mmCIF file of C-alpha atoms (C1' of nucleotides) in Angstrom:
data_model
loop_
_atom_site.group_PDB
_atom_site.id
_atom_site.type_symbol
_atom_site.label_atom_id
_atom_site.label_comp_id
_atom_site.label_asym_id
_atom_site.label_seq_id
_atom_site.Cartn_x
_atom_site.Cartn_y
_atom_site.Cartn_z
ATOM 1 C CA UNK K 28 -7.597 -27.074 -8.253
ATOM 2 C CA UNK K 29 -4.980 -24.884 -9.845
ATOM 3 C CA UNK K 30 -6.471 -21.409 -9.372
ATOM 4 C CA UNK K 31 -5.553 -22.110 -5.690
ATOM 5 C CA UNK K 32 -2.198 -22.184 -5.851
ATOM 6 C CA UNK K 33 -2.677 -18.843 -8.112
ATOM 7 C CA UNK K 34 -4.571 -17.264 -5.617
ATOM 8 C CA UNK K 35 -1.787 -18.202 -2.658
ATOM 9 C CA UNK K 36 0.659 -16.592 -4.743
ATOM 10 C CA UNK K 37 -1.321 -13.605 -5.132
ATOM 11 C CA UNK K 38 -2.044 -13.263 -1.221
ATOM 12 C CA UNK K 39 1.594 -13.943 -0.588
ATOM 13 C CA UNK K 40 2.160 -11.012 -3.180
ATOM 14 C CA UNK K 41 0.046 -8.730 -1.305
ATOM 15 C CA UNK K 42 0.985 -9.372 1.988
ATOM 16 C CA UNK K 43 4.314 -8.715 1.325
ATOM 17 C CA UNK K 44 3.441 -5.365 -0.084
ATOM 18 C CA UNK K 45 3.482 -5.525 -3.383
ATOM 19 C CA UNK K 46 -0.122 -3.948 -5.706
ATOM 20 C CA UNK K 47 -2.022 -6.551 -7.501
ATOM 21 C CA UNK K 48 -2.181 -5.109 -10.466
ATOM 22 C CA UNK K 49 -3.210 -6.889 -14.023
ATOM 23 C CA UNK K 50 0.126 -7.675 -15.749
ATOM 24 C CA UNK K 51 1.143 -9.381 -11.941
ATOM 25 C CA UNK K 52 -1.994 -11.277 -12.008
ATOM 26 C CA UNK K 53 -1.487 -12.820 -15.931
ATOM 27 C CA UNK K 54 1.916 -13.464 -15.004
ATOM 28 C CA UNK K 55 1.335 -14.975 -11.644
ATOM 29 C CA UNK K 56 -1.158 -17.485 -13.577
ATOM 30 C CA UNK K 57 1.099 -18.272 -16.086
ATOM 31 C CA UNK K 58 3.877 -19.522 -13.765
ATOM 32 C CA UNK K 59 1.885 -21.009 -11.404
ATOM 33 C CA UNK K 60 0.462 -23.290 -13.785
ATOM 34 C CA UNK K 61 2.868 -24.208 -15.520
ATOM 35 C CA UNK K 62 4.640 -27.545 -15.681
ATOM 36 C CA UNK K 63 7.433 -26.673 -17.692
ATOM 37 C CA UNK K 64 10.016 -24.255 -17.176
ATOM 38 C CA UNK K 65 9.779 -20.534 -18.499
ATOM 39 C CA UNK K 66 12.107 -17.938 -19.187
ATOM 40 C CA UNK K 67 11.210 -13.941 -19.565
ATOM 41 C CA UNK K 68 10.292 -13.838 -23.239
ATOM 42 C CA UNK K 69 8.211 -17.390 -22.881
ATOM 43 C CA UNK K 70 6.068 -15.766 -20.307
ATOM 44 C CA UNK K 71 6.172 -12.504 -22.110
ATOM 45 C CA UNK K 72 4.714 -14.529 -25.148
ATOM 46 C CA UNK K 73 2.273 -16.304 -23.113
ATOM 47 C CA UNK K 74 1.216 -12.761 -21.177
ATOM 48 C CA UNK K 75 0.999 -11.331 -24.383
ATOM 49 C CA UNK K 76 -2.024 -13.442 -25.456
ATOM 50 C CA UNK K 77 -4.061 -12.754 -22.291
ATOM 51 C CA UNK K 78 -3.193 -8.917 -22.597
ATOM 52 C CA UNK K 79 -1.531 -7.489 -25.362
ATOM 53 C CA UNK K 80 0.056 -4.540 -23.267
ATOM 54 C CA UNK K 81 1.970 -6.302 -21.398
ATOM 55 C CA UNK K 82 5.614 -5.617 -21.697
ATOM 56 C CA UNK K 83 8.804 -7.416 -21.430
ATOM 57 C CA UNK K 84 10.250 -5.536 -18.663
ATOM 58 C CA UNK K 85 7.082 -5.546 -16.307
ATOM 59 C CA UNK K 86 7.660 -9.163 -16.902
ATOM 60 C CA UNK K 87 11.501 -8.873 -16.032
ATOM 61 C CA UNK K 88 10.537 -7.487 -12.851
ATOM 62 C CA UNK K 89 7.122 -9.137 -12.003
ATOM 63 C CA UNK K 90 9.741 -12.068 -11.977
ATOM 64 C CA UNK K 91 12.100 -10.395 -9.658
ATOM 65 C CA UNK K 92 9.333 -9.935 -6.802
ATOM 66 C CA UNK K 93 8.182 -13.676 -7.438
ATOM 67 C CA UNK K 94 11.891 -15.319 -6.816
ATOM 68 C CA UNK K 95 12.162 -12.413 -3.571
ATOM 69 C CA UNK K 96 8.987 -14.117 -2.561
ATOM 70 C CA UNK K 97 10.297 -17.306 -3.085
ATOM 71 C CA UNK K 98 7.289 -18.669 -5.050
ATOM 72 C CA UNK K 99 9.809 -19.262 -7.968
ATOM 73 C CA UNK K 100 13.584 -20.468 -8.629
ATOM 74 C CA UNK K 101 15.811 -19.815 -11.393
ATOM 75 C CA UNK K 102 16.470 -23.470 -12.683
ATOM 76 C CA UNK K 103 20.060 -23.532 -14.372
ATOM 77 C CA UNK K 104 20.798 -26.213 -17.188
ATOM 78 C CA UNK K 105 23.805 -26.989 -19.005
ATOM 79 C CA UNK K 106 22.270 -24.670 -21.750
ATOM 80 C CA UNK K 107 20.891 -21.945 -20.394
ATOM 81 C CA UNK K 108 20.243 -20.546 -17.051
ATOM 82 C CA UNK K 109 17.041 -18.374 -17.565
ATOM 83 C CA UNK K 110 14.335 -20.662 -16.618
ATOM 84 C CA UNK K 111 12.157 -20.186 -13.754
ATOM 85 C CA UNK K 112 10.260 -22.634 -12.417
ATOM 86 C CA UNK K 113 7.150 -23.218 -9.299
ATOM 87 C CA UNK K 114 9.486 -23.282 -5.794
ATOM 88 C CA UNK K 115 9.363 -26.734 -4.162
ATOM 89 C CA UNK K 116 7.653 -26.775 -0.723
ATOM 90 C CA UNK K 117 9.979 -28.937 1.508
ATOM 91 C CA UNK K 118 13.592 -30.427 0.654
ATOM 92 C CA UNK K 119 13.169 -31.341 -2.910
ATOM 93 C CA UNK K 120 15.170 -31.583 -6.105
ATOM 94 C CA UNK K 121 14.055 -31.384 -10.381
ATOM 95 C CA UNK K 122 13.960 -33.602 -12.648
ATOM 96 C CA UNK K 123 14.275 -32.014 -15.529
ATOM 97 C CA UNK K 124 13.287 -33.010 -19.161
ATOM 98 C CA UNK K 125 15.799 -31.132 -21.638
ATOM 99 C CA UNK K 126 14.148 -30.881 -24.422
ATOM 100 C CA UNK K 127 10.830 -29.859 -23.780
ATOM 101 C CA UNK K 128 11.718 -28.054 -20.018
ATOM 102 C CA UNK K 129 9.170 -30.152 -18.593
ATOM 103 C CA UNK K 130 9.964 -31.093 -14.759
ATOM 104 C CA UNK K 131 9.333 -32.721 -11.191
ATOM 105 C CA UNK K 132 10.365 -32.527 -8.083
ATOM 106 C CA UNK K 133 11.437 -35.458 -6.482
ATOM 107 C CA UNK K 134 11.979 -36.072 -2.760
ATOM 108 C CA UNK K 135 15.663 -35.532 -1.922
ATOM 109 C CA UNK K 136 16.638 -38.224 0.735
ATOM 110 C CA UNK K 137 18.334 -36.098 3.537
ATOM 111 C CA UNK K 138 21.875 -35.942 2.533
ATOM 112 C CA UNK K 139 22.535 -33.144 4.252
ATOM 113 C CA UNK K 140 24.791 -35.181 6.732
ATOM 114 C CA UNK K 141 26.875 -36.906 3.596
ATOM 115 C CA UNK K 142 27.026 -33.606 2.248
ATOM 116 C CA UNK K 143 28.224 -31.914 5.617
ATOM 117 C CA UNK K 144 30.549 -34.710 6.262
ATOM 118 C CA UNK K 145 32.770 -33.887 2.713
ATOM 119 C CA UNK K 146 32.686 -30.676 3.702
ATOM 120 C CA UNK K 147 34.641 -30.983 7.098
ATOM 121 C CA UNK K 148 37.190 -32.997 5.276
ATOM 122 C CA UNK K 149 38.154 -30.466 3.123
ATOM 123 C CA UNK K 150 37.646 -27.333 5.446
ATOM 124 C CA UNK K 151 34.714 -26.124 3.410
ATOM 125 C CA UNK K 152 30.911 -25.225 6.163
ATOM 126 C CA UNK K 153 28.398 -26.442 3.073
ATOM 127 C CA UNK K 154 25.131 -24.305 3.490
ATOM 128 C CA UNK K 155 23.757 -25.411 0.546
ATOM 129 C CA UNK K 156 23.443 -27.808 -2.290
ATOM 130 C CA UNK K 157 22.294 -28.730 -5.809
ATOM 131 C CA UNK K 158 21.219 -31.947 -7.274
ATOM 132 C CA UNK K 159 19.097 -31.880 -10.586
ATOM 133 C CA UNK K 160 18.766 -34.889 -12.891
ATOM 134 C CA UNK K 161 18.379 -34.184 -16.240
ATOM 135 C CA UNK K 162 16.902 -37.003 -18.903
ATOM 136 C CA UNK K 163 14.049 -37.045 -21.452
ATOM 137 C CA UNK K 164 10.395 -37.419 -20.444
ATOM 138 C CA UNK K 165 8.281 -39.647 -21.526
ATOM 139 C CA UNK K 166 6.926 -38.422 -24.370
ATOM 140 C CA UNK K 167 10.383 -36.711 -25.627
ATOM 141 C CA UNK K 168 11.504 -39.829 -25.219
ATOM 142 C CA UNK K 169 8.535 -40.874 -28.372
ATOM 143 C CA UNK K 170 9.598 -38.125 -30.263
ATOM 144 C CA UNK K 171 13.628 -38.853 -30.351
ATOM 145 C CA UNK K 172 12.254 -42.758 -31.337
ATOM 146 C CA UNK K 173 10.572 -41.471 -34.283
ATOM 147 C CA UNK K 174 13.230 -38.992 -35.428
ATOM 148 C CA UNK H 14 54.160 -30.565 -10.565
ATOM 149 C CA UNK H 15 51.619 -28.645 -11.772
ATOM 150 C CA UNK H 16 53.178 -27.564 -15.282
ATOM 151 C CA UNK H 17 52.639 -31.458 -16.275
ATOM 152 C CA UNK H 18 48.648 -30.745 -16.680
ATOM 153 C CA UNK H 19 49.561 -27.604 -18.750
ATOM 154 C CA UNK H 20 51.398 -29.564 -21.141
ATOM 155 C CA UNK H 21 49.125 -32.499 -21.392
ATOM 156 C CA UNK H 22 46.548 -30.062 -21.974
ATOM 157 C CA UNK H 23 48.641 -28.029 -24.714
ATOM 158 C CA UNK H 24 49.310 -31.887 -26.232
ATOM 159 C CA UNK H 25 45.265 -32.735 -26.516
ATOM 160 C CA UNK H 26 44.376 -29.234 -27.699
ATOM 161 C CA UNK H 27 47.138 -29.978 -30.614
ATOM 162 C CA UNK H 28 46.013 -33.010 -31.338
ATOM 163 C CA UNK H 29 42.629 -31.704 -31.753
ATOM 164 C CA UNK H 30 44.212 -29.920 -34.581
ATOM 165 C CA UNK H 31 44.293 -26.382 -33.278
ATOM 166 C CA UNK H 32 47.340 -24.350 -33.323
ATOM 167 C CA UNK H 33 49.527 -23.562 -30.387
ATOM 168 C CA UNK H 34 50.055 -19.646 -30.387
ATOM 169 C CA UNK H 35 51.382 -17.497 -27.471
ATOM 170 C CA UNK H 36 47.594 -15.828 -26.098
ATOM 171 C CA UNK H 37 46.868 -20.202 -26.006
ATOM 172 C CA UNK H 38 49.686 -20.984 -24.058
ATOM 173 C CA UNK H 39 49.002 -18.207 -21.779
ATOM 174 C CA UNK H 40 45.324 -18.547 -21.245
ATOM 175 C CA UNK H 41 45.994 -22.534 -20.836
ATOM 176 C CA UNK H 42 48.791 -21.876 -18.144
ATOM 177 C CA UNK H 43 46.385 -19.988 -16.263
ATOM 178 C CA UNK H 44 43.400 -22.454 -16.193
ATOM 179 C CA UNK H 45 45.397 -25.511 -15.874
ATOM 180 C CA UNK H 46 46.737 -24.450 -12.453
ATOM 181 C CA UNK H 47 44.142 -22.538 -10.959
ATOM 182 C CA UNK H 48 42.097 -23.514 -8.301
ATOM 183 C CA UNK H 49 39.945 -21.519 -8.305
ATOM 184 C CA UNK H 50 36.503 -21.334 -10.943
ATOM 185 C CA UNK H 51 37.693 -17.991 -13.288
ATOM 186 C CA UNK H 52 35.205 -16.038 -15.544
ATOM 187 C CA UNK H 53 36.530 -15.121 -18.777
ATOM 188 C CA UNK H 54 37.130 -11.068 -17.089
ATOM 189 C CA UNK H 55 39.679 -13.063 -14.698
ATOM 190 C CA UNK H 56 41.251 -15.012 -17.233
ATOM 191 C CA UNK H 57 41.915 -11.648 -19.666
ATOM 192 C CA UNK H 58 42.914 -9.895 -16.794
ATOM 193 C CA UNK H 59 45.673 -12.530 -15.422
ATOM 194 C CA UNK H 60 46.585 -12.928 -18.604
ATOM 195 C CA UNK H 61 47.196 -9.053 -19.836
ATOM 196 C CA UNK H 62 49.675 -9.284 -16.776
ATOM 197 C CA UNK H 63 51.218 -11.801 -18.413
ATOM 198 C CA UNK H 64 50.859 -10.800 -22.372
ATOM 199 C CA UNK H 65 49.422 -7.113 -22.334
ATOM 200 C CA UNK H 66 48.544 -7.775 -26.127
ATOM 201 C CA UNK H 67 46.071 -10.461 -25.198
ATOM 202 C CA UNK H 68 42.284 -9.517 -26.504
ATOM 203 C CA UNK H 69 39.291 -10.572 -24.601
ATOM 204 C CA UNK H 70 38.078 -11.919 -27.665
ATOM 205 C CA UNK H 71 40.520 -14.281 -27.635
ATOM 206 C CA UNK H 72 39.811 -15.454 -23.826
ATOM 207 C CA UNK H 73 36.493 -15.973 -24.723
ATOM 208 C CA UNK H 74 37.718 -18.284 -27.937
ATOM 209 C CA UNK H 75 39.884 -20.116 -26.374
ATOM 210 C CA UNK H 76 37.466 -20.927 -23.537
ATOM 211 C CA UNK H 77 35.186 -22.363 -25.818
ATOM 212 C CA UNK H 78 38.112 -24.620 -27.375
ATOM 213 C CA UNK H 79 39.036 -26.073 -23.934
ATOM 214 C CA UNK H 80 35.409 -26.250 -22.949
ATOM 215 C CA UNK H 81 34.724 -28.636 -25.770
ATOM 216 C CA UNK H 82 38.209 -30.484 -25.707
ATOM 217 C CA UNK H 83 36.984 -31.177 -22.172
ATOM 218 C CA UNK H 84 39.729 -29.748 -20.551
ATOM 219 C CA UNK H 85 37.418 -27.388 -18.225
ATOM 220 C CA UNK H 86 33.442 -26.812 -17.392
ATOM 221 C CA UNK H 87 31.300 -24.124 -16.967
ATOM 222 C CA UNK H 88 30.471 -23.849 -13.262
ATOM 223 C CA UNK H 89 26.917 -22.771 -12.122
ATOM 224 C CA UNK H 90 26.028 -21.166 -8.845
ATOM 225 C CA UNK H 91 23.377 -19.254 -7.631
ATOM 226 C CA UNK H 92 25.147 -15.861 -8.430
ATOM 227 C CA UNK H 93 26.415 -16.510 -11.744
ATOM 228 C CA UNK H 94 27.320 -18.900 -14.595
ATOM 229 C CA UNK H 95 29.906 -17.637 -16.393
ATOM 230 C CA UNK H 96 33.085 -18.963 -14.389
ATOM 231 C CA UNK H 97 34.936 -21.799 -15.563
ATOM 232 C CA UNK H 98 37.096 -24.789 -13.778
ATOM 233 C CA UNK H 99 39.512 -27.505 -14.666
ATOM 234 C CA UNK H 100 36.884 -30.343 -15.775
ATOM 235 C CA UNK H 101 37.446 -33.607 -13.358
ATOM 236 C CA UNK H 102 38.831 -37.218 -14.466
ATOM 237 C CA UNK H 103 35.763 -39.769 -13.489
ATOM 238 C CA UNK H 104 32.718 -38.963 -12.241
ATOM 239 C CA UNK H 105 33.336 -36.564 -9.516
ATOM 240 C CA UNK H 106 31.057 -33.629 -7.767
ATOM 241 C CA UNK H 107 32.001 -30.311 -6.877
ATOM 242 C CA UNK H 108 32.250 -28.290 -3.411
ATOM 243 C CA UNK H 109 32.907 -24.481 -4.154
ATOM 244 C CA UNK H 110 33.298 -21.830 -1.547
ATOM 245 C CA UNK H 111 30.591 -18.974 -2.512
ATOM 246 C CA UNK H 112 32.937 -16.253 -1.282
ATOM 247 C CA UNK H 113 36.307 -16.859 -2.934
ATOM 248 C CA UNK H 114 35.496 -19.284 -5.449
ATOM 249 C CA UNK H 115 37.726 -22.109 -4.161
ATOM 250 C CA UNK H 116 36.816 -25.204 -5.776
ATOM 251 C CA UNK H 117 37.684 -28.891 -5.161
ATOM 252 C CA UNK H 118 36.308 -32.447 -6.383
ATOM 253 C CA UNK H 119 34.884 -34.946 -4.028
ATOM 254 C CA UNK H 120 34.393 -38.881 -5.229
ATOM 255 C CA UNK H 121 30.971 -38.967 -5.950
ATOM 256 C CA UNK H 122 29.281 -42.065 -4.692
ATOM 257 C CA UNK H 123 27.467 -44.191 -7.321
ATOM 258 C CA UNK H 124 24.787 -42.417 -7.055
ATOM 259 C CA UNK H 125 23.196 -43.606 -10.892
ATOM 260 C CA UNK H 126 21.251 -46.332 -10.115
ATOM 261 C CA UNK H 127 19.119 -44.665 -7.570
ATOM 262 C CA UNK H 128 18.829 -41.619 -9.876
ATOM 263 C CA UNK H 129 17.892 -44.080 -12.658
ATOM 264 C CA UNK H 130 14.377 -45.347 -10.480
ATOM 265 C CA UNK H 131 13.535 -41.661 -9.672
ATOM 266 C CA UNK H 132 13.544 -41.087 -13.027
ATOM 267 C CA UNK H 133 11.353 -44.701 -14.124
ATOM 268 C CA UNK H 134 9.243 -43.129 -11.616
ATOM 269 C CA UNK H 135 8.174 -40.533 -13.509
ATOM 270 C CA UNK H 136 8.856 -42.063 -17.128
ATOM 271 C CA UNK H 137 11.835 -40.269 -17.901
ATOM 272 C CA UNK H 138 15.159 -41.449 -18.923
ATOM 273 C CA UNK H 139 17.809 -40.150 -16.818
ATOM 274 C CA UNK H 140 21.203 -38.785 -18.831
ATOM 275 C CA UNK H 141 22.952 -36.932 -16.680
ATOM 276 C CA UNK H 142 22.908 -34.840 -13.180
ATOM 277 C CA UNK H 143 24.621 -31.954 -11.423
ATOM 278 C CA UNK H 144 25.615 -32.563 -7.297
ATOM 279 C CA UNK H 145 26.842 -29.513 -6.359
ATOM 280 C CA UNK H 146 27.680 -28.403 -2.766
ATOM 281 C CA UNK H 147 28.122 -24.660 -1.944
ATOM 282 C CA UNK H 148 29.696 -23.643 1.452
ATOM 283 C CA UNK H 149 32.746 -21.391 2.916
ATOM 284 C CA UNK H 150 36.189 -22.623 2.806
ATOM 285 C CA UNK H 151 38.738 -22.436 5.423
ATOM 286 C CA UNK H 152 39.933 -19.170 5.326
ATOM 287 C CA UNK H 153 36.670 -17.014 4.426
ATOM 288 C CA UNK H 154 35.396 -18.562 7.035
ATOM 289 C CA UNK H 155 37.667 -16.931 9.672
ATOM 290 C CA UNK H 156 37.286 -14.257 7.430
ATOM 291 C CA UNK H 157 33.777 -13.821 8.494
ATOM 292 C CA UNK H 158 34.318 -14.587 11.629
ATOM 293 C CA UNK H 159 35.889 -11.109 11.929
ATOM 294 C CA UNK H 160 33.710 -9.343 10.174
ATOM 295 C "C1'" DT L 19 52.702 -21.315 -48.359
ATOM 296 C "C1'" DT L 20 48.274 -21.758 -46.320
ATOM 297 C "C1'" DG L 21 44.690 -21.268 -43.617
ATOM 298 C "C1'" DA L 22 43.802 -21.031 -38.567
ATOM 299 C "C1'" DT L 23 44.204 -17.432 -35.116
ATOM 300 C "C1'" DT L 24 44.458 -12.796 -33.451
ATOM 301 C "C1'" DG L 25 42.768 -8.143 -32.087
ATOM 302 C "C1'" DC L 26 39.955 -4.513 -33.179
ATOM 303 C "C1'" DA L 27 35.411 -2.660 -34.001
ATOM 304 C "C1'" DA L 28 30.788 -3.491 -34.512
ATOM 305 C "C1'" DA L 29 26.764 -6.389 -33.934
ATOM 306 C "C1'" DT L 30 23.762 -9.292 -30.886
ATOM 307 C "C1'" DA L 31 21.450 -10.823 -27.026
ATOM 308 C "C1'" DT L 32 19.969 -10.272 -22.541
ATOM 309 C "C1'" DT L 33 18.883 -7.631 -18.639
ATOM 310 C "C1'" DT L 34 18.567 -3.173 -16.162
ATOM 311 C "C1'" DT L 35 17.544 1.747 -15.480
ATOM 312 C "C1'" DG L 36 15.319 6.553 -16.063
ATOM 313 C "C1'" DC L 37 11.211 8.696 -16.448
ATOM 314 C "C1'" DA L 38 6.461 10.399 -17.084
ATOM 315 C "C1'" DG L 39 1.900 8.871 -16.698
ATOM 316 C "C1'" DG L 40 -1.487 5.535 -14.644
ATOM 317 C "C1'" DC L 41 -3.565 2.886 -11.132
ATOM 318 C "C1'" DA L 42 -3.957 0.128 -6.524
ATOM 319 C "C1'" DT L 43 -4.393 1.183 -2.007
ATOM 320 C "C1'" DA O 30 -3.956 11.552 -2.422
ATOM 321 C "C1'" DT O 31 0.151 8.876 -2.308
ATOM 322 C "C1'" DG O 32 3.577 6.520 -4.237
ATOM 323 C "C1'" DC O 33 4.130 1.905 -6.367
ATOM 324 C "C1'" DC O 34 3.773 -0.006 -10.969
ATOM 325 C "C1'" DT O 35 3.725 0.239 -15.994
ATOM 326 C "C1'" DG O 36 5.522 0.767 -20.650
ATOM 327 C "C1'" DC O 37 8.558 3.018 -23.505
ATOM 328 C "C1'" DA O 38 13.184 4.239 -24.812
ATOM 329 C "C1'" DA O 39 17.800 4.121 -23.686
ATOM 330 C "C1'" DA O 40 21.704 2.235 -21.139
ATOM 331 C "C1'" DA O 41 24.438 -1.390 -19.417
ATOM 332 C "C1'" DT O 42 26.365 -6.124 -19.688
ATOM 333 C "C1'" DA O 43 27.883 -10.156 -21.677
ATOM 334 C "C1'" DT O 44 28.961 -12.573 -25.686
ATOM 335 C "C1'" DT O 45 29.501 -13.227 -30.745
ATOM 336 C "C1'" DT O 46 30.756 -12.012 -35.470
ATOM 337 C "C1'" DG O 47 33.208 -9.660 -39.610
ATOM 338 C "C1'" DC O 48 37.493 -8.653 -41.293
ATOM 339 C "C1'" DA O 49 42.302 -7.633 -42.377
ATOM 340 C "C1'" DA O 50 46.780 -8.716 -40.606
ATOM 341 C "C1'" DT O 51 49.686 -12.186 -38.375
ATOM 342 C "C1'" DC O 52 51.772 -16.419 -37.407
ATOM 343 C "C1'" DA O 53 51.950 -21.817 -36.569
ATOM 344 C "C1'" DA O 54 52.444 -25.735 -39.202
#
DNA sequence: TTGATTGCAAATATTTTGCAGGCAT
DNA sequence: ATGCCTGCAAAATATTTGCAATCAA
């Protein structure tokens, strides 16, 4: 279920030093449920609910450890880069649905050669890469119909 | 030679109707021939050298006119979104050196169909993506060879 | 001539930092 | 008990807007 993935994050959290302390345990749930991408104030709203003393900036920096502890990634979109989103496990890539922030990972076929090979011919060592799709899900896709 | 693109680029932004004044030329001559991505900092400060009068204000303006002439894109990397690069012809990818910011395009392969059935997959409706590759270019690699 | 464009100052929006008190360990 | 974490206020950063003067068309 879930909670599990919750409760790894929390471990992980621990273990690399940091206290488990209430507003890291709200936000912790809140991203690692979530399906769609958040930013700082949308988890700061969400926290909110669950405990009203949360504050923005122990969310600003609850975030920080998360993405140090690579549990979470900063997802960048052609409007707006403040997003964070669950951390895939192996090589994967999003799918992301931009107008509701929903998303999916997707297996990423191992371009890593292709991508090493158009490297060489310009010069360039590639250590890393990017490849996000961006569409409409499916039901965004209902909603545009009816508009 | 490179002062061709400038003038095209002067031509379309014309034709779009706005008005070719001096901080315009200026902040188009730069753009047009770097090759390198350039935050809107860069571009005021290469372009003070050039026309001390030049606001940053302006930059920042006549970014936005260029950006939605098409004449250049906002560039995202892991570090920072705010840099901006000549925009490519077809449907090309970029390769940009993390150190310097050296940019180039590479042909991207057609890629869309198999992007398409990822997304049927998972019942979206694929629009657009981003391929990015980030590496070191020729010579900050030596560089940190040194180092 | 006319209204788009400029540069300044000020306003916004977003994120970060300083600090005293509180709480996990 | 120790010192990391919190929330507040304030600072720092990046970008946008209001406005009077200027300049391209």
């Amino acid at each position: 279920m879930k909670d599990q993935k919750k409760q790894n994050w929390l471990t992980q959290l621990q273990d690399q030093g940091y206290r488990i302390t209430d507003p890291m345990k709200v936000i912790v749930d809140i991203l690692s449920k979530s399906d769609h991408l958040l930013n700082p104030t949308e988890v700061y709203f969400q926290a909110k609910n669950i405990n009203p003393k949360i504050g923005l900036v122990t969310v600003y920096r609850t975030i920080e450890k998360m993405e140090q502890s690579g549990l979470i990634d900063r997802v960048h979109m052609p409007d707006g880069c403040q997003s964070f989103f669950q951390s895939s496990d192996g090589h994967q890539h999003l799918l992301i649905c931009t107008h509701c922030g929903r998303a999916e990972y997707f297996e990423g076929e191992d371009l890593n050669q292709f991508f090493q090979k158009i490297g060489e011919r310009f010069g360039y060592h590639v250590r890393d890469h990017w490849l996000q799709l961006f569409g409409l899900c499916a039901k965004c896709k209902k909603i545009e119909l009816e508009s």
